[in-house]
Every structure is written in structure tokens, then in C-alpha cells.
mmCIF file of C-alpha atoms in Angstrom:
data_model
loop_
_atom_site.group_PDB
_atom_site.id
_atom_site.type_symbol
_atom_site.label_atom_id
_atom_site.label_comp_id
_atom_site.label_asym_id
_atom_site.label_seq_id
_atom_site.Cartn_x
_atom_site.Cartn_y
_atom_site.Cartn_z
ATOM 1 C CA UNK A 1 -25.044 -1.880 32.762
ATOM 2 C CA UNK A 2 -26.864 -4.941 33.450
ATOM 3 C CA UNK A 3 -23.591 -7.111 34.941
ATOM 4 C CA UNK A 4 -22.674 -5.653 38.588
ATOM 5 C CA UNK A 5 -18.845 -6.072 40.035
ATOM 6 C CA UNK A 6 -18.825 -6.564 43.327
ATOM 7 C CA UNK A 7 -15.030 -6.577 43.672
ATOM 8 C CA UNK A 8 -15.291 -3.892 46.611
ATOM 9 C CA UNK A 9 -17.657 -6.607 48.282
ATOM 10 C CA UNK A 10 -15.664 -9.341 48.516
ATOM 11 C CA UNK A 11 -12.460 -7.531 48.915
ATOM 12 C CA UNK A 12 -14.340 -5.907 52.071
ATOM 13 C CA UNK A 13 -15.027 -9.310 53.624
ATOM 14 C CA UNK A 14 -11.427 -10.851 52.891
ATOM 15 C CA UNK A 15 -10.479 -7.646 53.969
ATOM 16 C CA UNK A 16 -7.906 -6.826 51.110
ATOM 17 C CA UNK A 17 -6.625 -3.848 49.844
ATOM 18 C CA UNK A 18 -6.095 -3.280 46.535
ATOM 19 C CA UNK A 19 -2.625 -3.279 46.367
ATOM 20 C CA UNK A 20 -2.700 -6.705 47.895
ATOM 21 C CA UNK A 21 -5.098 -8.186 45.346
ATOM 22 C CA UNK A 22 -3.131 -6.400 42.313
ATOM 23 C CA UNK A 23 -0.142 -8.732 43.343
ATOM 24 C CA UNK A 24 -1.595 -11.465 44.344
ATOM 25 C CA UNK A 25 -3.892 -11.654 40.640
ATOM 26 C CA UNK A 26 -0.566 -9.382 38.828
ATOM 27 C CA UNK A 27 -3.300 -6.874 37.343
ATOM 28 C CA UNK A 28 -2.302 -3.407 38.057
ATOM 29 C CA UNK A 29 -4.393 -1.217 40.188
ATOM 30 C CA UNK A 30 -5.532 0.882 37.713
ATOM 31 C CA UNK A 31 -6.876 -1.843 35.761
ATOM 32 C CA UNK A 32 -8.390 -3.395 38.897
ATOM 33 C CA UNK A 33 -10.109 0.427 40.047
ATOM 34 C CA UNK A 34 -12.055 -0.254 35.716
ATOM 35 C CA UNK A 35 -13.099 -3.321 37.127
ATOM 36 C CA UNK A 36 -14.405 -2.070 40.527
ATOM 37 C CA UNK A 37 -15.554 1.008 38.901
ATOM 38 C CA UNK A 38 -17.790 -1.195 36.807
ATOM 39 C CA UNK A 39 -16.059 0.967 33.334
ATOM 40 C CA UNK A 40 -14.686 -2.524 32.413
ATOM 41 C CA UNK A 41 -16.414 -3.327 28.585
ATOM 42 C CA UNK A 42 -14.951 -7.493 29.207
ATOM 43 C CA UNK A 43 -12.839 -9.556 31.792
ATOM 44 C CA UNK A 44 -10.789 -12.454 30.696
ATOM 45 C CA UNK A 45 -11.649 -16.226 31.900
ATOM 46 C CA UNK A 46 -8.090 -15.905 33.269
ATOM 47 C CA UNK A 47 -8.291 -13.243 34.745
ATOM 48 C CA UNK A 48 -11.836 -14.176 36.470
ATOM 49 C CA UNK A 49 -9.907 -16.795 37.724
ATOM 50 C CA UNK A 50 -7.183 -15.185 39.388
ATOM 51 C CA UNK A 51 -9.729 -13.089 41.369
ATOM 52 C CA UNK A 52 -11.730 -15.639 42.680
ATOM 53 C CA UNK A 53 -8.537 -17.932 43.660
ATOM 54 C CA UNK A 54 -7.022 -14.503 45.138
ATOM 55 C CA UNK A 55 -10.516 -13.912 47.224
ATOM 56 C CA UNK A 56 -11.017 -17.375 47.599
ATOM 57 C CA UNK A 57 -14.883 -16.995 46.438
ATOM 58 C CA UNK A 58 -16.937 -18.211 43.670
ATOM 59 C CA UNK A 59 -17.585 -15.827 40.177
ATOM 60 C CA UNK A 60 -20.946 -15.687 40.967
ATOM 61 C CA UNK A 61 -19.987 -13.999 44.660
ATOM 62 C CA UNK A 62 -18.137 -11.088 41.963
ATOM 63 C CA UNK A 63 -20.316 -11.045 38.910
ATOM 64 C CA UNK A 64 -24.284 -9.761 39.766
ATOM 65 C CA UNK A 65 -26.922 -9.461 37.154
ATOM 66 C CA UNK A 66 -29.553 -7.188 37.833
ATOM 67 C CA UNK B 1 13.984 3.634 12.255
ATOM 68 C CA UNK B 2 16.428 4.133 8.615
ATOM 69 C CA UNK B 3 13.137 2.773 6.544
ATOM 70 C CA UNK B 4 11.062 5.276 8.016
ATOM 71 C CA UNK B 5 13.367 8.036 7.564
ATOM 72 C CA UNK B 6 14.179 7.126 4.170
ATOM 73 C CA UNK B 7 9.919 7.094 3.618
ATOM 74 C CA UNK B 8 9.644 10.482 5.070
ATOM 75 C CA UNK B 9 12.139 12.101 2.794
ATOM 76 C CA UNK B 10 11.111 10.044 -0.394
ATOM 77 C CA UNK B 11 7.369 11.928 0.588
ATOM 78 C CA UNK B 12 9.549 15.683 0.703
ATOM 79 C CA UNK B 13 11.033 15.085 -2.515
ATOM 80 C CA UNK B 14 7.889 13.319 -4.423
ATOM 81 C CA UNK B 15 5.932 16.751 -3.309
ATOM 82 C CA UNK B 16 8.834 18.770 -3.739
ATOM 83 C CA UNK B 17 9.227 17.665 -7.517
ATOM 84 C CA UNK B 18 5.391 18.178 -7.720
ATOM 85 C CA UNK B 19 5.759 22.103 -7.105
ATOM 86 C CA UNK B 20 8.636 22.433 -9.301
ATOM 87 C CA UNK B 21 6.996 20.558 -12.399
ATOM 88 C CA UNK B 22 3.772 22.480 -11.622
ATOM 89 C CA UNK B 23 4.967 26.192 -10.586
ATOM 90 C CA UNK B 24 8.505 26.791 -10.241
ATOM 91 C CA UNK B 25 9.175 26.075 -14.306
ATOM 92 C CA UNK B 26 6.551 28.803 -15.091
ATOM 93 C CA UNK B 27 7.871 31.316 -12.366
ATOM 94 C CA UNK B 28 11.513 31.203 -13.252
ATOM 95 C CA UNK B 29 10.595 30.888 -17.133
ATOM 96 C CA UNK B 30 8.909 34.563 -16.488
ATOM 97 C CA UNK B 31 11.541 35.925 -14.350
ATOM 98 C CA UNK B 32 13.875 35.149 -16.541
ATOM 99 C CA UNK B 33 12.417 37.069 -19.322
ATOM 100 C CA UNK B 34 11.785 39.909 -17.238
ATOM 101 C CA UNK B 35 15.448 39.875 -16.350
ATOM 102 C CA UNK B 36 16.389 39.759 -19.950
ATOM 103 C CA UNK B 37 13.686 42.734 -20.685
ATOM 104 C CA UNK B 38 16.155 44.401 -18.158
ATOM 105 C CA UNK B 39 18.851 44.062 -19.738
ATOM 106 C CA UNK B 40 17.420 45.028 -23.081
ATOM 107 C CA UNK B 41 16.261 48.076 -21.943
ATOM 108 C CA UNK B 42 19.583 50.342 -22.225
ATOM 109 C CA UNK B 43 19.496 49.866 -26.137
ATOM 110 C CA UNK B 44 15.889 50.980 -27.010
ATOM 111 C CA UNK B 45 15.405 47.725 -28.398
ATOM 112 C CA UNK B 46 11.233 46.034 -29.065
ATOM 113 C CA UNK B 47 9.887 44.263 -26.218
ATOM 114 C CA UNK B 48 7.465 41.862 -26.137
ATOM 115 C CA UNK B 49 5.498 40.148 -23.436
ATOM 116 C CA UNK B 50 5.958 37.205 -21.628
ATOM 117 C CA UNK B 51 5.970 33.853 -23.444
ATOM 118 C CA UNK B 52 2.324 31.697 -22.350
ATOM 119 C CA UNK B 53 2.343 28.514 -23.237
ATOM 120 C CA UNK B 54 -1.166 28.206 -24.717
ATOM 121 C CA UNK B 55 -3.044 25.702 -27.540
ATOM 122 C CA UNK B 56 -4.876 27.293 -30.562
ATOM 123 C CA UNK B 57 -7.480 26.479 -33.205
ATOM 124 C CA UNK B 58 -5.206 24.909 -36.198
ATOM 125 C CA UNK B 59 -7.465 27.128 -38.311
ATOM 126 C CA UNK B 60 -5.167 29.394 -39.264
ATOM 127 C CA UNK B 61 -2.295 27.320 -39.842
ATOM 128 C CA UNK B 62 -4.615 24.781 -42.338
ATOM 129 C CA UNK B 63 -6.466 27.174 -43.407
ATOM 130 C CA UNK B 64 -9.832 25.211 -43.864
ATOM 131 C CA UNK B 65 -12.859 26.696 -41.747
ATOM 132 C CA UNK B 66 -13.053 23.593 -39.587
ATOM 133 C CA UNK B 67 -9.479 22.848 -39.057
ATOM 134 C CA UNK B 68 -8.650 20.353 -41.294
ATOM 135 C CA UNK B 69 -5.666 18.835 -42.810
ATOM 136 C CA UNK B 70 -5.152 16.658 -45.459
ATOM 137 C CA UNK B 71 -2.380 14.544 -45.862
ATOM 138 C CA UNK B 72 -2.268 12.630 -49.496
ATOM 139 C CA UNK B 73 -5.010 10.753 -50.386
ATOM 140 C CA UNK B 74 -5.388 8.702 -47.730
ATOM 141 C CA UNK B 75 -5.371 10.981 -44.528
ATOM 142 C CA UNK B 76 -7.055 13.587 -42.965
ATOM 143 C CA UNK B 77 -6.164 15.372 -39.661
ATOM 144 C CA UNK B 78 -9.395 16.675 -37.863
ATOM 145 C CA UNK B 79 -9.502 19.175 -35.260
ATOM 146 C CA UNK B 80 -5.439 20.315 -35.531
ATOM 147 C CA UNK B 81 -4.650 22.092 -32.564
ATOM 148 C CA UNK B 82 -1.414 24.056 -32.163
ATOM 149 C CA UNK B 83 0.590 23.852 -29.157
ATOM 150 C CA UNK B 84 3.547 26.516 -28.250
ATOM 151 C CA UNK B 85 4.744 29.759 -26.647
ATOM 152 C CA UNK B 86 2.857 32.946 -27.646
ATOM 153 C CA UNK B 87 4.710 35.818 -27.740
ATOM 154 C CA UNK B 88 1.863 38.953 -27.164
ATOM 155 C CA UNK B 89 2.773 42.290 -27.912
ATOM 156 C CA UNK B 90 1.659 44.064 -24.785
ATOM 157 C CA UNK B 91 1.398 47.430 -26.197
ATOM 158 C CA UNK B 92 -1.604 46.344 -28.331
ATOM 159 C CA UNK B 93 -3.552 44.102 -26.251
ATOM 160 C CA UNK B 94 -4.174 44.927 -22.143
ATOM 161 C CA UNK B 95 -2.953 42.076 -19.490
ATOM 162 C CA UNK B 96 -5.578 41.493 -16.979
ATOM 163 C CA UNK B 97 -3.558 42.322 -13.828
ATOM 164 C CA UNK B 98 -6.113 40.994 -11.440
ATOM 165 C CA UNK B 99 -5.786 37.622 -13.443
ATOM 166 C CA UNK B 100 -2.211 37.672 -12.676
ATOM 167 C CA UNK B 101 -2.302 38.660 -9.263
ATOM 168 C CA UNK B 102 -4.852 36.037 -8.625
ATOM 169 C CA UNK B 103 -2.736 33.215 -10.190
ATOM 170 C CA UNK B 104 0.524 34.390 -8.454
ATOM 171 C CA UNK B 105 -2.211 33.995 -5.223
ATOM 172 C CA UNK B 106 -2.564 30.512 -6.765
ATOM 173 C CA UNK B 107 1.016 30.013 -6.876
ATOM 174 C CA UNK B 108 1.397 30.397 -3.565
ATOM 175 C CA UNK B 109 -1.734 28.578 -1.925
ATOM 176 C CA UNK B 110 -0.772 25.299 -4.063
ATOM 177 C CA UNK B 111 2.958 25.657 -3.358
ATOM 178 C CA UNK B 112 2.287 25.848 0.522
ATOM 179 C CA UNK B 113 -0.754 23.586 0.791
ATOM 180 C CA UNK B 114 1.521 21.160 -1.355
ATOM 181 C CA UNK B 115 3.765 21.401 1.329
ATOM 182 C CA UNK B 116 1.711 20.986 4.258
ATOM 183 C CA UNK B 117 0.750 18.014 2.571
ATOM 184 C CA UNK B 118 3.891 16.565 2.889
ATOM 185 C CA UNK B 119 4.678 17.130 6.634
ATOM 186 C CA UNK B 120 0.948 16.074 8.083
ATOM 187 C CA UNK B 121 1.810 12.849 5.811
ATOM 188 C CA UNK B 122 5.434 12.779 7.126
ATOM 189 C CA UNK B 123 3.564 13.232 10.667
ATOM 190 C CA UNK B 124 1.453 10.563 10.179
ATOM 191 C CA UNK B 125 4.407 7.957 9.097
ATOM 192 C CA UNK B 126 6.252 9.141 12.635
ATOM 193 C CA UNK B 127 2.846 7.876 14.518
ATOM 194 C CA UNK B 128 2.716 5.106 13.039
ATOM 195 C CA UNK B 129 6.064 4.121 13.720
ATOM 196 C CA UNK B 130 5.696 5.429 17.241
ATOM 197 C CA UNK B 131 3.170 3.030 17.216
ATOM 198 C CA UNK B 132 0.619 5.695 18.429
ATOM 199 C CA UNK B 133 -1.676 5.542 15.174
ATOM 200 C CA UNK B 134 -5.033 4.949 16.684
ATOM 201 C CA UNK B 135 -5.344 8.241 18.539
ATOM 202 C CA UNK B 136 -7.362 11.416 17.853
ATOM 203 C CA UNK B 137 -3.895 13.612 16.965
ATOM 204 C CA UNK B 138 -3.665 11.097 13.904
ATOM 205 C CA UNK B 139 -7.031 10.853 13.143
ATOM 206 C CA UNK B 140 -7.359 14.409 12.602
ATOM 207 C CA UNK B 141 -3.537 14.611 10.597
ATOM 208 C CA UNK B 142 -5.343 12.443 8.202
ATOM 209 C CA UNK B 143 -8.454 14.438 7.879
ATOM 210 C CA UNK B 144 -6.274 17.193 7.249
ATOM 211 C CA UNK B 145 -4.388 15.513 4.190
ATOM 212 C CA UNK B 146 -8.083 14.691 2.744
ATOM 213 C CA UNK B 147 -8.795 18.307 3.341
ATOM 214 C CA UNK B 148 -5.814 19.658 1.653
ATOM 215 C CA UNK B 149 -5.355 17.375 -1.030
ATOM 216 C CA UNK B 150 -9.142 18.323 -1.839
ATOM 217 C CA UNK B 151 -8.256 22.002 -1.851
ATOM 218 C CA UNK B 152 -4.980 21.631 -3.941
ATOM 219 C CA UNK B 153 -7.336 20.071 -6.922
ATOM 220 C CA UNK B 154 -9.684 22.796 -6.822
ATOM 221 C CA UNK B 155 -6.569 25.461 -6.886
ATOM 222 C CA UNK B 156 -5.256 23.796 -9.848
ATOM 223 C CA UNK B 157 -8.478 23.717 -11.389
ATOM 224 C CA UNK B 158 -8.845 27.484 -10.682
ATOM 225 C CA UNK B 159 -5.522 28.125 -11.536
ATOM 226 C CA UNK B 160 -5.777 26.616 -15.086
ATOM 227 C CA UNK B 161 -9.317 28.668 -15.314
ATOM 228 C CA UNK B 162 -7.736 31.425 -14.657
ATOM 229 C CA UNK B 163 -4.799 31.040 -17.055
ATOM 230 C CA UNK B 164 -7.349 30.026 -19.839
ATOM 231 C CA UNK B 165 -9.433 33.355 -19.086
ATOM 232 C CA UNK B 166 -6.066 35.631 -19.420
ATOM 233 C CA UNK B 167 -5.090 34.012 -22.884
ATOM 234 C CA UNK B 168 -8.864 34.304 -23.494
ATOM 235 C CA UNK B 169 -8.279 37.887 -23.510
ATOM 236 C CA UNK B 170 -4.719 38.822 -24.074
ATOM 237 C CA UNK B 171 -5.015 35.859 -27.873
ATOM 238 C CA UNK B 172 -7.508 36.857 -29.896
ATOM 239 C CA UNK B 173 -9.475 36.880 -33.157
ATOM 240 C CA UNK B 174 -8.264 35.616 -36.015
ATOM 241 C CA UNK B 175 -6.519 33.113 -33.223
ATOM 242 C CA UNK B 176 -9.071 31.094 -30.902
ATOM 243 C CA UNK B 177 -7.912 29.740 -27.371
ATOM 244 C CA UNK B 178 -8.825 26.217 -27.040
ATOM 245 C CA UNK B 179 -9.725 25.454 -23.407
ATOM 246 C CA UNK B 180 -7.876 23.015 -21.884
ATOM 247 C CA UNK B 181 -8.404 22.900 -18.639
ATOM 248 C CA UNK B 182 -9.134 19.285 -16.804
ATOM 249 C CA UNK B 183 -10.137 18.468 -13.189
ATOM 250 C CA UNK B 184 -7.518 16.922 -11.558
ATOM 251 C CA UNK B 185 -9.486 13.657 -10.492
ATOM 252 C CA UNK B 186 -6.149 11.675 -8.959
ATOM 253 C CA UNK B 187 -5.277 13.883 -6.167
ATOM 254 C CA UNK B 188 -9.210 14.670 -5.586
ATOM 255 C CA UNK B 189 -9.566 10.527 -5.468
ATOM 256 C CA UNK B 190 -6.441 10.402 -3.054
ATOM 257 C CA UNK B 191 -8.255 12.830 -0.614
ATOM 258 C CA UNK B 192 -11.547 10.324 -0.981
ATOM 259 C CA UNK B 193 -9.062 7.611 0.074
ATOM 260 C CA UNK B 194 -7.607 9.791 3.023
ATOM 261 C CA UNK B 195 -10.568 10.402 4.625
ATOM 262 C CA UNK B 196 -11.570 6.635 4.058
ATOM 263 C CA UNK B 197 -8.505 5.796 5.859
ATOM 264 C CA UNK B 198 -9.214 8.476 8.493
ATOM 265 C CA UNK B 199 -12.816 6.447 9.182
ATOM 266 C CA UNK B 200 -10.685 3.180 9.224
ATOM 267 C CA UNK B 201 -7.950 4.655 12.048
ATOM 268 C CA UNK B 202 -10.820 5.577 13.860
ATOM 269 C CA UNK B 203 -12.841 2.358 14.410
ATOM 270 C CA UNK B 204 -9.170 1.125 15.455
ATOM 271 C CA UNK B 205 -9.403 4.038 17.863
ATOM 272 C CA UNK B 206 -12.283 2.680 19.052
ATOM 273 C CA UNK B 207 -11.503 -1.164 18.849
ATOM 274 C CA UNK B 208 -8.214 0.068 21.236
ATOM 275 C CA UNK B 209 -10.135 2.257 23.531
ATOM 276 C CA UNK B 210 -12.502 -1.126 23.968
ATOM 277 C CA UNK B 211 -9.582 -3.533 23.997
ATOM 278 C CA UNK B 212 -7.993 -1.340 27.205
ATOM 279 C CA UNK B 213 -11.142 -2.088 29.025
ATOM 280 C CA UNK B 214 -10.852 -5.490 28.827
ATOM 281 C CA UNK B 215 -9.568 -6.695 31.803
#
């Protein structure tokens, strides 16, 4: 797939677990592991959102294109 | 939870009355008169064979070479056809006990295929209510239903052959057999439609698979 996720990135830096970022965004984990995973088919504006306000970063610091 | 109940059972007793209108009328109508033959046994009196509920060229009874009858002036009746029970008398003519153990085979196949029928369709309806339609356990009850309904119109349609083939043999000349026998297109168009559905349940298989990685 073109689109990288570089969830485990960014949570690396902000040094977040997963846990934390499931509660802080309210996605559960195994939804968040699709998304890290990279199995994720689509990801909601909203949800895009929550991320980047939870990892205080920008969608281009989670979203790659290769 | 009452509607779908009340749906399940309507499904039991729509195939049920199936299998009694198309076998169990013809089954207790001959054990019947074998119970009677029973009975009339102990006083030495004639017996004659089963009753078969056949059609035959109205030649005989108009007694024109192509079957016609003339009514008045103004009226005549082309290819007559009588309809009714023939009584055979078995110690003339030979009964083709492979065709009857082959229909009682029938019997049975349609009778319990009917039936499965019903509970993959009743199986289906509890899925759906569950609201777990768009998995592969569905998907494949449906498939099933096209399957069986496809093989219950080819048993009838062998069935009736096969009924046709033992009057063939068991009615004959100055009498003629007139063949009767029809495909049964509506249940063979229902299985077309259950395996249509079947495709349809499984693009929503997919559609759901595709809408739970969507985060």
C-alpha cells in the first residue's frame, strides 16, 4: 500500500502507549493496532483528528506516501 | 422476536403442506387400498391393483380415430383427454417393481430435501434477526436452499417420468398414456433467485468486512 502509518513513530516520540492514546482519541486498541498495522482500508477526518490533537503533531507527521 | 417466530413456522407449515399435497395423498391413498386388499383377503374375493391416477387418449371413449367430439352443430371438442383412477388388473399385466422402488426413493429424497429446505430457510430468518446476515455461515445456508430447491425440481421431474413410464407399461393398447409430465420452472426460478441473493449477502460481506477497517 502506497499510504504509510506512522502511528508507532509518533507515539514513540510522545512516548505513548497505546492504551493511553486509545483513551485519550476513545478508539479501542484493537482498532488502533489496524491502523498501526497499516490493515486499515480508510480513517475518518474525525478520527484523523483526534490522533493528531492526542499526539499533538500534524497528519502529514502520521500519513506517508511512498 | 414474536414476528420472526411466527415467519419461521408459517415457512414449516407452507413446506409441510407442500409434501402432503405432493406425496403423502398418494402414499396413504395406496396404503389404504392395500389395507383394504387385507381385509378382503379372508373371503376369496377379486383383487385388483392399486388405483393410478393417469390421463388417456379420449379415443376410445369418442370413438373417432383422432379424438374428436362433436357436440350439435356448432361444437367440436379436439384432442379429449380422459382424466381418472385406473384400476389395472395385476394378474394380466406385470408392475415394474424397480419403477416403484425408484419412486418410493423419490418419495423420500423430495420429502426430506423439502424439509431441509425449510430449516436452512428458517436458519437464515434467525441470522438475520440476529443481525449476523453478512457472514460466510449464511452465505453458504443460502447456497444451500439454491442447491436444494434445484434438486427438488429435478426429483419431481423424475418422479413424474417415472410415474408416466410405469402407466406406460402397466395401460396399454387399445388405451394410450398421454404424457403429462411438466418441469417445474417456479421452484427451479426460486433457486436462480437464492443464489442471486447468496451473491448479494456476499458483497454485503464484503462491504462489512471493508466498513470494519475503517477507522
Amino acid at each position: 500500500m502506497p499510504i504509510i502509518i506512522n502511528l508507532d513513530v509518533m507515539m514513540a516520540r510522545r512516548k505513548m502507549s497505546l492504551n493511553e492514546l486509545s483513551d485519550k482519541v476513545g478508539i479501542t486498541i484493537s482498532n488502533l493496532s489496524i491502523l498501526k498495522t497499516g490493515k486499515a482500508k480508510a480513517i475518518r477526518i474525525e478520527t484523523l483528528e483526534a490522533i493528531c490533537k492526542a499526539l499533538d503533531c500534524q497528519p502529514g507527521d502520521i500519513l506517508e506516501y511512498q | 422476536m414474536k414476528k420472526i417466530r411466527s415467519l419461521q413456522i408459517l415457512v414449516y407449515l407452507v413446506f409441510g403442506s407442500f409434501v402432503l399435497r405432493a406425496v403423502a395423498i398418494g402414499a396413504l391413498q395406496g396404503l389404504k387400498e392395500g389395507y383394504g386388499d387385507a381385509l378382503s383377503m379372508n373371503d376369496d374375493s377379486f383383487r385388483q391393483g392399486t388405483a393410478i391416477n393417469t390421463v388417456i387418449n379420449g379415443n376410445y371413449l369418442t370413438n373417432t380415430p383422432n379424438g374428436e367430439l362433436k357436440i350439435g352443430d356448432k361444437y367440436i371438442l379436439e384432442n379429449v383427454r380422459i382424466m381418472g383412477d385406473m384400476r389395472v388388473n395385476h394378474n394380466k399385466v406385470d408392475t415394474p417393481y424397480i419403477a416403484v422402488a425408484l419412486k418410493w426413493i423419490l418419495i423420500l429424497g423430495i420429502t426430506i430435501m423439502a424439509g431441509m429446505v425449510a430449516y436452512n430457510i428458517n436458519r437464515v430468518i434467525k441470522k438475520i434477526s440476529d443481525g449476523s446476515m453478512f457472514d460466510r455461515d449464511c452465505i453458504k445456508l443460502i447456497n444451500n436452499v439454491g442447491a436444494l430447491l434445484t434438486f427438488l425440481s429435478l426429483a419431481d421431474y423424475a418422479y413424474q417420468q417415472l410415474s408416466y413410464l410405469e402407466q406406460s407399461q402397466l395401460i396399454q393398447a387399445p388405451l394410450r398414456v398421454i404424457n403429462t409430465t411438466a418441469f417445474d420452472y417456479s421452484s427451479f426460478i426460486c433457486a436462480i433467485v437464492a443464489f442471486i441473493i447468496a451473491e448479494a449477502f456476499k458483497q454485503g460481506a464484503r462491504l462489512k468486512e471493508e466498513q470494519s477497517l475503517v477507522i
